[in-house]
Short mmCIF file of C-alpha atoms in Angstrom, two decimals:
data_model
loop_
_atom_site.label_atom_id
_atom_site.label_comp_id
_atom_site.label_asym_id
_atom_site.label_seq_id
_atom_site.Cartn_x
_atom_site.Cartn_y
_atom_site.Cartn_z
CA LYS S 1038 -8.89 -21.38 -9.46
CA GLN S 1039 -7.82 -17.77 -9.21
CA HIS S 1040 -7.70 -16.23 -5.76
CA LEU S 1041 -7.62 -12.87 -4.04
CA VAL S 1042 -5.34 -13.26 -1.01
CA TRP S 1043 -4.81 -10.43 1.49
CA MET S 1044 -2.16 -11.25 4.09
CA ASP S 1045 -3.22 -8.56 6.56
CA TYR S 1046 -0.68 -8.49 9.41
CA ASP S 1047 -0.95 -6.08 12.32
CA SER S 1048 2.72 -6.71 13.12
CA ARG S 1049 6.04 -5.57 11.69
CA LEU S 1050 7.94 -7.33 8.93
CA SER S 1051 9.38 -10.61 10.23
CA ASN S 1052 10.85 -13.85 8.92
CA LEU S 1053 7.34 -15.35 9.20
CA VAL S 1054 5.89 -12.62 6.95
CA VAL S 1055 8.56 -13.00 4.27
CA ALA S 1056 8.21 -16.80 4.40
CA ASP S 1057 4.46 -16.45 3.83
CA ALA S 1058 5.08 -13.98 0.98
CA THR S 1059 7.48 -16.42 -0.69
CA LEU S 1060 5.02 -19.29 -0.22
CA ALA S 1061 2.23 -17.23 -1.80
CA GLY S 1062 4.45 -16.49 -4.79
CA SER S 1063 5.29 -20.14 -5.22
CA THR S 1064 1.74 -21.54 -4.95
CA LEU S 1065 -0.90 -19.02 -6.10
CA SER S 1066 -2.35 -19.80 -9.51
CA PRO S 1067 -1.72 -17.37 -12.39
CA GLY S 1068 -4.31 -14.58 -12.41
CA SER S 1069 -4.48 -14.46 -8.61
CA ILE S 1070 -4.19 -11.14 -6.75
CA LEU S 1071 -1.91 -10.90 -3.70
CA LEU S 1072 -1.87 -8.09 -1.11
CA ILE S 1073 0.37 -7.89 1.95
CA THR S 1074 -0.05 -5.42 4.83
CA VAL S 1075 2.51 -4.81 7.59
CA ASP S 1076 3.11 -2.29 10.36
CA LEU S 1077 5.80 0.29 9.51
CA GLU S 1078 6.62 1.40 13.05
CA PRO S 1079 10.32 0.84 13.93
CA PRO S 1080 11.14 -2.15 16.17
CA PRO S 1081 10.57 -1.31 19.87
CA GLY S 1082 13.55 -1.05 22.18
CA GLU S 1083 15.92 -0.35 19.30
CA ASP S 1084 16.99 3.21 18.68
CA GLY S 1085 17.96 4.52 15.28
CA PRO S 1086 18.64 3.30 11.72
CA GLU S 1087 21.76 1.27 12.60
CA GLN S 1088 19.86 -0.90 15.07
CA TRP S 1089 16.82 -1.10 12.79
CA LEU S 1090 19.07 -2.33 9.99
CA THR S 1091 20.44 -5.05 12.29
CA HIS S 1092 16.92 -6.05 13.31
CA TYR S 1093 15.60 -6.37 9.77
CA GLU S 1094 18.77 -8.06 8.56
CA ALA S 1095 18.10 -10.83 11.08
CA GLU S 1096 14.47 -11.09 9.92
CA ALA S 1097 14.82 -10.73 6.16
CA GLY S 1098 18.47 -10.17 5.20
CA ARG S 1099 18.37 -12.51 2.21
CA TYR S 1100 15.86 -10.18 0.55
CA PHE S 1101 17.92 -7.01 1.05
CA GLY S 1102 18.95 -4.93 -1.95
CA ALA S 1103 22.61 -4.81 -2.93
CA GLY S 1104 24.57 -2.17 -1.04
CA TRP S 1105 21.89 -1.32 1.50
CA ASN S 1106 23.06 0.49 4.62
CA SER S 1107 21.57 2.42 7.53
CA THR S 1108 20.28 5.18 5.20
CA ASN S 1109 17.76 2.62 3.89
CA PHE S 1110 16.36 2.23 7.41
CA THR S 1111 15.60 5.80 8.45
CA LEU S 1112 11.97 6.67 9.26
CA GLU S 1113 11.63 8.25 5.82
CA SER S 1114 13.18 5.30 3.97
CA LEU S 1115 11.48 2.43 5.83
CA PRO S 1116 8.31 2.36 3.66
CA ILE S 1117 10.11 1.82 0.34
CA THR S 1118 12.68 -0.49 1.98
CA ILE S 1119 10.03 -2.77 3.52
CA ALA S 1120 8.03 -2.72 0.27
CA THR S 1121 11.13 -3.81 -1.66
CA ILE S 1122 11.82 -6.64 0.79
CA LEU S 1123 8.27 -7.94 0.39
CA PHE S 1124 8.46 -7.63 -3.39
CA ASN S 1125 11.76 -9.54 -3.40
CA ALA S 1126 10.22 -12.27 -1.21
CA VAL S 1127 7.26 -12.78 -3.56
CA GLU S 1128 9.57 -12.72 -6.58
CA ASN S 1129 11.70 -15.38 -4.93
CA GLY S 1130 8.55 -17.51 -4.70
CA VAL S 1131 7.73 -17.24 -8.41
CA LEU S 1132 11.35 -17.88 -9.38
CA GLY S 1133 11.60 -21.18 -11.19
CA ARG S 1134 7.90 -21.27 -12.10
CA PRO S 1135 7.72 -21.30 -15.90
CA ASN S 1136 5.82 -18.36 -17.41
CA VAL S 1137 4.86 -16.92 -13.99
CA GLN S 1138 5.82 -13.53 -12.57
CA PHE S 1139 4.75 -11.04 -9.90
CA ILE S 1140 3.23 -7.96 -11.55
CA PRO S 1141 3.19 -5.00 -9.08
CA LEU S 1142 0.11 -2.78 -8.94
CA PHE S 1143 -0.24 -1.40 -5.40
CA ASN S 1144 2.09 0.28 -2.93
CA PHE S 1145 0.14 2.19 -0.27
CA VAL S 1146 1.29 3.97 2.88
CA TYR S 1147 -1.32 5.15 5.37
CA ALA S 1148 -1.97 5.68 9.06
CA ASP S 1149 -4.21 3.27 10.95
CA GLY S 1150 -3.15 4.17 14.46
CA HIS S 1151 0.35 3.18 13.30
CA ARG S 1152 1.96 3.82 9.95
CA MET S 1153 1.01 0.91 7.70
CA LEU S 1154 2.15 -0.42 4.33
CA THR S 1155 0.16 -2.45 1.81
CA ILE S 1156 1.78 -3.79 -1.35
CA GLY S 1157 0.09 -5.91 -3.96
CA GLY S 1158 -0.11 -7.15 -7.49
CA VAL S 1159 -0.96 -10.08 -9.72
CA ILE S 1160 0.71 -13.46 -9.79
CA GLY S 1161 0.47 -13.68 -13.55
CA SER S 1162 1.58 -15.30 -16.76
CA ASP S 1163 3.16 -13.44 -19.68
CA LEU S 1164 -0.36 -13.03 -21.08
CA HIS S 1165 -1.53 -11.35 -17.86
CA ALA S 1166 1.51 -9.06 -17.96
CA ARG S 1167 0.70 -8.00 -21.53
CA GLN S 1168 -2.96 -7.42 -20.67
CA ILE S 1169 -2.06 -5.26 -17.66
CA LYS S 1170 0.55 -3.36 -19.66
CA ALA S 1171 -2.14 -2.53 -22.23
CA CYS S 1172 -4.41 -1.04 -19.55
CA ASP S 1173 -4.75 2.72 -19.30
CA PHE S 1174 -4.23 3.55 -15.62
CA SER S 1175 -3.85 7.29 -16.18
CA ARG S 1176 -7.06 7.96 -14.20
CA GLN S 1177 -5.88 5.77 -11.32
CA PRO S 1178 -3.02 7.74 -9.71
CA TYR S 1179 -2.65 5.10 -6.97
CA ILE S 1180 -1.40 2.39 -9.37
CA ARG S 1181 2.29 1.56 -8.88
CA ARG S 1182 3.72 -0.75 -11.51
CA VAL S 1183 7.27 -0.31 -10.21
CA PHE S 1184 7.96 -0.22 -6.46
CA SER S 1185 10.93 2.11 -6.86
CA GLU S 1186 8.61 4.80 -8.32
CA GLY S 1187 7.50 5.73 -4.82
CA GLN S 1188 4.37 5.09 -2.84
CA PHE S 1189 0.82 6.36 -2.87
CA THR S 1190 -0.03 7.94 0.48
CA ILE S 1191 -3.63 7.53 1.60
CA SER S 1192 -4.51 10.61 3.61
CA VAL S 1193 -8.11 10.91 4.75
CA PRO S 1194 -9.73 12.66 7.71
CA LYS S 1195 -10.66 10.51 10.70
CA LEU S 1196 -14.44 10.62 10.56
CA THR S 1197 -17.27 8.67 12.10
CA ARG S 1198 -19.84 7.17 9.73
CA LYS S 1199 -22.34 9.88 10.67
CA GLU S 1200 -19.80 12.65 10.02
CA ARG S 1201 -18.87 11.19 6.64
CA ILE S 1202 -22.54 10.97 5.57
CA LEU S 1203 -23.04 14.61 6.61
CA MET S 1204 -20.01 15.72 4.55
CA ASP S 1205 -21.03 13.62 1.55
CA ARG S 1206 -24.36 15.47 1.48
CA GLU S 1207 -22.54 18.80 1.08
CA MET S 1208 -20.28 17.74 -1.79
CA PRO S 1209 -19.23 19.51 -3.92
CA CYS S 1210 -18.66 22.38 -1.50
CA ALA S 1211 -17.11 25.84 -1.51
CA ASP S 1212 -13.44 26.06 -0.54
CA THR S 1213 -14.38 27.90 2.65
CA TRP S 1214 -17.18 25.54 3.74
CA ASN S 1215 -16.79 23.80 7.10
CA PRO S 1216 -19.41 21.69 8.93
CA SER S 1217 -21.02 23.34 11.93
CA GLU S 1218 -22.00 20.01 13.54
CA PHE S 1219 -18.43 18.96 14.43
CA GLU S 1220 -14.85 20.24 14.33
CA ILE S 1221 -12.53 19.40 11.45
CA ALA S 1222 -9.47 21.24 10.07
CA GLN S 1223 -10.08 23.17 6.85
CA ASP S 1224 -7.29 21.39 4.96
CA GLU S 1225 -8.95 18.05 5.77
CA VAL S 1226 -12.27 19.33 4.40
CA LEU S 1227 -10.49 20.27 1.16
CA ARG S 1228 -8.83 16.83 0.91
CA PHE S 1229 -12.20 15.17 1.46
CA ALA S 1230 -13.79 17.37 -1.23
CA VAL S 1231 -11.05 16.58 -3.78
CA ARG S 1232 -11.37 12.82 -3.22
CA SER S 1233 -15.16 13.06 -3.40
CA GLN S 1234 -14.90 14.90 -6.72
CA ARG S 1235 -12.51 12.27 -8.13
CA SER S 1236 -14.87 9.47 -7.10
CA SER S 1237 -17.84 11.23 -8.75
CA SER S 1238 -15.83 11.77 -11.96
CA ARG S 1239 -14.89 8.08 -12.12
CA LEU S 1240 -18.54 7.03 -11.58
CA SER S 1241 -19.85 9.40 -14.30
CA SER S 1242 -17.19 8.26 -16.81
CA SER S 1243 -18.00 4.58 -16.25
CA SER S 1244 -21.82 4.99 -16.50
#
């Protein structure tokens, strides 16, 4: 059977998380989709990249990249560093499995109270890899086939369900439009409008 597994942690990267990632890589059947979410906030009680490097080395040092140093553990670098560690852990799991590989597709950074990271892809055979390579993802800017390419940042306004429904009714809107029923920054209205337009375009092209 093929599975969709989302390991949705509300904690930071730890030896337990990387062990689970490796286990998923070693056991999921080809064609399965794997997603892993972790908290990106720096470890509490430890101040600065040097101490964060020491912390993560104790938790996941075997999955570090060659030549990593404290510059890989600054606030700006943590997202790609943690994503790479998770990718390396899953790859370690598929190592030794004939005709099986981890095919990256997702690498999201977003704020959910804390900064969060979600990586994901397909545990696939060579056939799956060829099929995915043949796909045209040009209309899906969030796809990340290579983790080193950088991450897709999800940036959406914090809205209640009622507020979102109200804004949806007004789309598409003029650049200067702002709801009178509640307060929201103009740049967030514009971001909402752009994403709404992209969603509508995708729906019309698929119908």
